[in-house]
């Protein structure tokens, strides 16, 4: 509650809670949930603490959340609930921004897997393989070289070496699926989003760890992907 609310704060908080309960109850009749068993929970408190408790208590396997896709000053001033959830989630988080196009049943035909070639990034592979198996997806494995390396004389040779490493490191987990290995140069988030558009990706999936550490001066790469993607983003801690 704003400080200006003064003595009215308790009543405003009560009204806010009532409004939230009504909106939550309306989900029961949502056509999108037809045929699903839905449990509605209204929690109160700090987002990170409440989500940490709920994920543990209810043994959540996947968190799905919408995000306004704010960046820059707007994000700095208003924050991002999706980013707060990602900081504490012990399970994969599936995000959709305001720019995300709805993916109908039978889609996810193209999955983009950005990787920094680390073991951490490999955590996304089982989920990618599961989805590719279900939807017959084409998988594009992408590694982005720093901008400074884009102008070096041996960049093509270096890129070929990385492609071979990607093929040997990630190929076995993607055996049986249509996959390609791409090396690009530039700003990581911008390049991932560009390649996602060029490949017609319907999902971006990446393994992360400590990618959402608190800090207001640096816009985290993983969040910039979530905020700017035209498709859903799956992050695996």
CSV table of N, CA and C in Angstrom, one decimal, residues 150-237:
chain,number,residue,atom,x,y,z
A,150,UNK,N,33.6,-11.4,-33.3
A,150,UNK,CA,33.0,-11.5,-34.7
A,150,UNK,C,33.9,-11.0,-35.8
A,151,UNK,N,34.9,-10.2,-35.4
A,151,UNK,CA,35.8,-9.6,-36.4
A,151,UNK,C,37.2,-10.3,-36.5
A,152,UNK,N,37.4,-11.3,-35.7
A,152,UNK,CA,38.7,-11.9,-35.7
A,152,UNK,C,39.0,-12.7,-36.9
A,153,UNK,N,40.2,-12.8,-37.3
A,153,UNK,CA,40.6,-13.4,-38.6
A,153,UNK,C,40.2,-14.9,-38.6
A,154,UNK,N,40.3,-15.6,-37.5
A,154,UNK,CA,40.0,-17.0,-37.5
A,154,UNK,C,38.6,-17.3,-37.0
A,155,UNK,N,37.7,-16.4,-37.2
A,155,UNK,CA,36.3,-16.6,-36.6
A,155,UNK,C,35.6,-17.8,-37.2
A,156,UNK,N,35.8,-18.0,-38.5
A,156,UNK,CA,35.1,-19.2,-39.2
A,156,UNK,C,35.7,-20.5,-38.7
A,157,UNK,N,37.0,-20.6,-38.6
A,157,UNK,CA,37.6,-21.8,-38.0
A,157,UNK,C,37.1,-22.0,-36.6
A,158,UNK,N,37.1,-21.0,-35.8
A,158,UNK,CA,36.6,-21.1,-34.4
A,158,UNK,C,35.2,-21.5,-34.4
A,159,UNK,N,34.3,-21.0,-35.3
A,159,UNK,CA,32.9,-21.4,-35.3
A,159,UNK,C,32.7,-22.8,-35.7
A,160,UNK,N,33.6,-23.3,-36.7
A,160,UNK,CA,33.5,-24.7,-37.1
A,160,UNK,C,33.9,-25.6,-35.9
A,161,UNK,N,34.9,-25.2,-35.1
A,161,UNK,CA,35.3,-26.0,-34.0
A,161,UNK,C,34.2,-26.1,-32.9
A,162,UNK,N,33.5,-24.9,-32.7
A,162,UNK,CA,32.4,-24.9,-31.8
A,162,UNK,C,31.2,-25.8,-32.3
A,163,UNK,N,30.9,-25.7,-33.6
A,163,UNK,CA,29.8,-26.6,-34.1
A,163,UNK,C,30.1,-28.0,-33.9
A,164,UNK,N,31.4,-28.4,-34.1
A,164,UNK,CA,31.7,-29.8,-33.9
A,164,UNK,C,31.6,-30.2,-32.4
A,165,UNK,N,31.9,-29.3,-31.5
A,165,UNK,CA,31.8,-29.5,-30.1
A,165,UNK,C,30.3,-29.6,-29.7
A,166,UNK,N,29.5,-28.8,-30.3
A,166,UNK,CA,28.0,-28.8,-30.1
A,166,UNK,C,27.4,-30.2,-30.6
A,167,UNK,N,27.9,-30.6,-31.7
A,167,UNK,CA,27.4,-31.8,-32.3
A,167,UNK,C,27.7,-33.0,-31.4
A,168,UNK,N,29.0,-33.1,-30.9
A,168,UNK,CA,29.4,-34.2,-30.1
A,168,UNK,C,28.8,-34.1,-28.7
A,169,UNK,N,28.6,-32.9,-28.2
A,169,UNK,CA,28.2,-32.7,-26.8
A,169,UNK,C,26.7,-32.9,-26.7
A,170,UNK,N,25.9,-32.4,-27.7
A,170,UNK,CA,24.4,-32.4,-27.6
A,170,UNK,C,23.8,-33.3,-28.5
A,171,UNK,N,24.5,-33.7,-29.6
A,171,UNK,CA,23.9,-34.6,-30.6
A,171,UNK,C,23.3,-35.9,-30.1
A,172,UNK,N,24.1,-36.6,-29.2
A,172,UNK,CA,23.5,-37.9,-28.7
A,172,UNK,C,22.2,-37.8,-28.0
A,173,UNK,N,22.0,-36.7,-27.2
A,173,UNK,CA,20.7,-36.5,-26.6
A,173,UNK,C,19.6,-36.1,-27.5
A,174,UNK,N,19.9,-35.7,-28.7
A,174,UNK,CA,18.9,-35.3,-29.7
A,174,UNK,C,18.9,-36.3,-30.9
A,175,UNK,N,19.5,-37.4,-30.7
A,175,UNK,CA,19.5,-38.5,-31.7
A,175,UNK,C,18.1,-38.9,-32.1
A,176,UNK,N,17.8,-39.0,-33.3
A,176,UNK,CA,16.5,-39.3,-33.8
A,176,UNK,C,15.6,-38.1,-34.1
A,177,UNK,N,16.1,-36.9,-33.7
A,177,UNK,CA,15.3,-35.7,-34.0
A,177,UNK,C,16.0,-34.9,-35.1
A,178,UNK,N,15.3,-34.1,-35.8
A,178,UNK,CA,15.8,-33.3,-36.9
A,178,UNK,C,16.5,-32.1,-36.1
A,179,UNK,N,17.8,-32.0,-36.2
A,179,UNK,CA,18.5,-30.9,-35.4
A,179,UNK,C,19.5,-30.2,-36.3
A,180,UNK,N,19.9,-29.0,-35.9
A,180,UNK,CA,21.0,-28.3,-36.6
A,180,UNK,C,21.7,-27.5,-35.6
A,181,UNK,N,23.0,-27.2,-35.8
A,181,UNK,CA,23.8,-26.5,-34.9
A,181,UNK,C,24.3,-25.2,-35.5
A,182,UNK,N,24.0,-24.1,-34.9
A,182,UNK,CA,24.2,-22.8,-35.4
A,182,UNK,C,25.1,-22.0,-34.5
A,183,UNK,N,26.1,-21.3,-35.1
A,183,UNK,CA,27.0,-20.4,-34.3
A,183,UNK,C,26.8,-19.0,-34.9
A,184,UNK,N,26.5,-18.1,-34.0
A,184,UNK,CA,26.2,-16.7,-34.5
A,184,UNK,C,27.0,-15.7,-33.6
A,185,UNK,N,27.1,-14.5,-34.0
A,185,UNK,CA,27.9,-13.5,-33.2
A,185,UNK,C,27.0,-12.3,-32.9
A,186,UNK,N,27.3,-11.7,-31.8
A,186,UNK,CA,26.6,-10.5,-31.4
A,186,UNK,C,26.2,-10.4,-29.9
A,187,UNK,N,25.3,-9.5,-29.6
A,187,UNK,CA,24.8,-9.5,-28.2
A,187,UNK,C,24.0,-10.7,-28.0
A,188,UNK,N,24.2,-11.4,-26.9
A,188,UNK,CA,23.6,-12.7,-26.7
A,188,UNK,C,22.0,-12.7,-26.8
A,189,UNK,N,21.4,-11.8,-26.0
A,189,UNK,CA,19.9,-11.8,-26.0
A,189,UNK,C,19.4,-11.4,-27.3
A,190,UNK,N,19.9,-10.3,-27.9
A,190,UNK,CA,19.4,-9.9,-29.2
A,190,UNK,C,19.6,-10.9,-30.3
A,191,UNK,N,20.7,-11.6,-30.3
A,191,UNK,CA,21.0,-12.6,-31.3
A,191,UNK,C,20.1,-13.8,-31.1
A,192,UNK,N,19.8,-14.2,-29.9
A,192,UNK,CA,18.9,-15.4,-29.7
A,192,UNK,C,17.5,-15.0,-30.2
A,193,UNK,N,17.0,-13.8,-29.9
A,193,UNK,CA,15.7,-13.4,-30.3
A,193,UNK,C,15.6,-13.3,-31.8
A,194,UNK,N,16.7,-12.8,-32.5
A,194,UNK,CA,16.8,-12.7,-33.9
A,194,UNK,C,16.7,-14.1,-34.6
A,195,UNK,N,17.5,-15.0,-34.1
A,195,UNK,CA,17.5,-16.4,-34.6
A,195,UNK,C,16.2,-17.1,-34.4
A,196,UNK,N,15.6,-16.8,-33.2
A,196,UNK,CA,14.3,-17.4,-32.9
A,196,UNK,C,13.3,-17.0,-34.0
A,197,UNK,N,13.3,-15.7,-34.4
A,197,UNK,CA,12.4,-15.2,-35.4
A,197,UNK,C,12.7,-15.8,-36.7
A,198,UNK,N,14.0,-15.9,-37.1
A,198,UNK,CA,14.4,-16.4,-38.4
A,198,UNK,C,14.0,-17.9,-38.6
A,199,UNK,N,14.1,-18.6,-37.5
A,199,UNK,CA,13.9,-20.1,-37.5
A,199,UNK,C,12.4,-20.4,-37.3
A,200,UNK,N,11.6,-19.4,-37.0
A,200,UNK,CA,10.2,-19.6,-36.7
A,200,UNK,C,10.0,-20.4,-35.4
A,201,UNK,N,10.8,-20.2,-34.4
A,201,UNK,CA,10.8,-21.0,-33.2
A,201,UNK,C,9.4,-20.8,-32.5
A,202,UNK,N,8.9,-21.8,-32.0
A,202,UNK,CA,7.7,-21.8,-31.2
A,202,UNK,C,7.9,-22.0,-29.8
A,203,UNK,N,9.2,-22.2,-29.4
A,203,UNK,CA,9.6,-22.3,-28.0
A,203,UNK,C,11.1,-22.1,-27.9
A,204,UNK,N,11.5,-21.3,-26.9
A,204,UNK,CA,13.0,-21.2,-26.6
A,204,UNK,C,13.2,-21.9,-25.3
A,205,UNK,N,14.1,-22.8,-25.2
A,205,UNK,CA,14.4,-23.6,-24.0
A,205,UNK,C,15.8,-23.5,-23.7
A,206,UNK,N,16.1,-23.2,-22.4
A,206,UNK,CA,17.5,-23.0,-22.0
A,206,UNK,C,17.7,-23.4,-20.5
A,207,UNK,N,18.9,-24.0,-20.3
A,207,UNK,CA,19.2,-24.3,-18.9
A,207,UNK,C,19.9,-23.1,-18.2
A,208,UNK,N,19.6,-22.8,-17.0
A,208,UNK,CA,20.1,-21.6,-16.3
A,208,UNK,C,20.5,-22.0,-14.9
A,209,UNK,N,21.3,-21.2,-14.3
A,209,UNK,CA,21.6,-21.2,-12.9
A,209,UNK,C,22.1,-19.8,-12.5
A,210,UNK,N,21.6,-19.3,-11.4
A,210,UNK,CA,21.9,-18.0,-11.0
A,210,UNK,C,21.8,-16.9,-12.1
A,211,UNK,N,20.9,-17.1,-13.0
A,211,UNK,CA,20.7,-16.2,-14.1
A,211,UNK,C,19.8,-15.0,-13.7
A,212,UNK,N,19.2,-15.1,-12.5
A,212,UNK,CA,18.3,-14.0,-12.1
A,212,UNK,C,18.7,-13.5,-10.8
A,213,UNK,N,20.0,-13.4,-10.5
A,213,UNK,CA,20.5,-12.9,-9.2
A,213,UNK,C,20.0,-11.4,-9.1
A,214,UNK,N,19.7,-11.0,-7.9
A,214,UNK,CA,19.2,-9.6,-7.7
A,214,UNK,C,20.2,-8.6,-8.2
A,215,UNK,N,19.7,-7.5,-8.6
A,215,UNK,CA,20.6,-6.4,-9.1
A,215,UNK,C,19.7,-5.5,-10.0
A,216,UNK,N,19.9,-4.2,-9.9
A,216,UNK,CA,19.0,-3.3,-10.7
A,216,UNK,C,19.7,-2.6,-11.8
A,217,UNK,N,21.1,-2.7,-11.8
A,217,UNK,CA,21.8,-2.0,-12.9
A,217,UNK,C,22.1,-2.8,-14.1
A,218,UNK,N,22.0,-4.1,-14.0
A,218,UNK,CA,22.3,-4.9,-15.1
A,218,UNK,C,21.1,-5.7,-15.5
A,219,UNK,N,20.7,-5.6,-16.8
A,219,UNK,CA,19.5,-6.3,-17.3
A,219,UNK,C,20.0,-7.7,-17.7
A,220,UNK,N,19.5,-8.7,-17.0
A,220,UNK,CA,20.0,-10.1,-17.2
A,220,UNK,C,19.6,-10.7,-18.5
A,221,UNK,N,20.5,-11.4,-19.1
A,221,UNK,CA,20.3,-11.9,-20.5
A,221,UNK,C,19.1,-12.8,-20.5
A,222,UNK,N,18.9,-13.7,-19.6
A,222,UNK,CA,17.8,-14.7,-19.6
A,222,UNK,C,16.5,-13.9,-19.5
A,223,UNK,N,16.4,-12.8,-18.7
A,223,UNK,CA,15.2,-12.1,-18.6
A,223,UNK,C,14.9,-11.3,-19.9
A,224,UNK,N,15.9,-10.8,-20.6
A,224,UNK,CA,15.7,-10.1,-21.8
A,224,UNK,C,15.1,-11.0,-22.9
A,225,UNK,N,15.5,-12.3,-22.9
A,225,UNK,CA,15.0,-13.2,-23.8
A,225,UNK,C,13.5,-13.4,-23.5
A,226,UNK,N,13.2,-13.6,-22.2
A,226,UNK,CA,11.8,-13.8,-21.8
A,226,UNK,C,10.9,-12.6,-22.1
A,227,UNK,N,11.4,-11.4,-21.9
A,227,UNK,CA,10.6,-10.2,-22.2
A,227,UNK,C,10.4,-9.9,-23.6
A,228,UNK,N,11.4,-10.3,-24.5
A,228,UNK,CA,11.3,-9.9,-25.9
A,228,UNK,C,10.9,-11.0,-26.8
A,229,UNK,N,10.8,-12.2,-26.4
A,229,UNK,CA,10.5,-13.3,-27.3
A,229,UNK,C,9.1,-13.3,-27.8
A,230,UNK,N,9.0,-13.7,-29.1
A,230,UNK,CA,7.7,-13.8,-29.7
A,230,UNK,C,7.0,-15.1,-29.4
A,231,UNK,N,7.7,-16.0,-28.7
A,231,UNK,CA,7.2,-17.3,-28.4
A,231,UNK,C,7.5,-17.6,-26.9
A,232,UNK,N,6.9,-18.6,-26.3
A,232,UNK,CA,7.2,-18.9,-24.9
A,232,UNK,C,8.6,-19.3,-24.7
A,233,UNK,N,9.1,-19.1,-23.4
A,233,UNK,CA,10.4,-19.4,-23.0
A,233,UNK,C,10.4,-20.4,-21.9
A,234,UNK,N,11.1,-21.5,-22.0
A,234,UNK,CA,11.2,-22.4,-20.9
A,234,UNK,C,12.6,-22.4,-20.3
A,235,UNK,N,12.6,-22.0,-19.0
A,235,UNK,CA,13.9,-22.0,-18.3
A,235,UNK,C,14.0,-23.1,-17.3
A,236,UNK,N,15.1,-23.8,-17.3
A,236,UNK,CA,15.3,-25.0,-16.4
A,236,UNK,C,16.5,-24.7,-15.5
A,237,UNK,N,16.2,-24.7,-14.2
A,237,UNK,CA,17.2,-24.4,-13.2
A,237,UNK,C,18.2,-25.5,-13.0
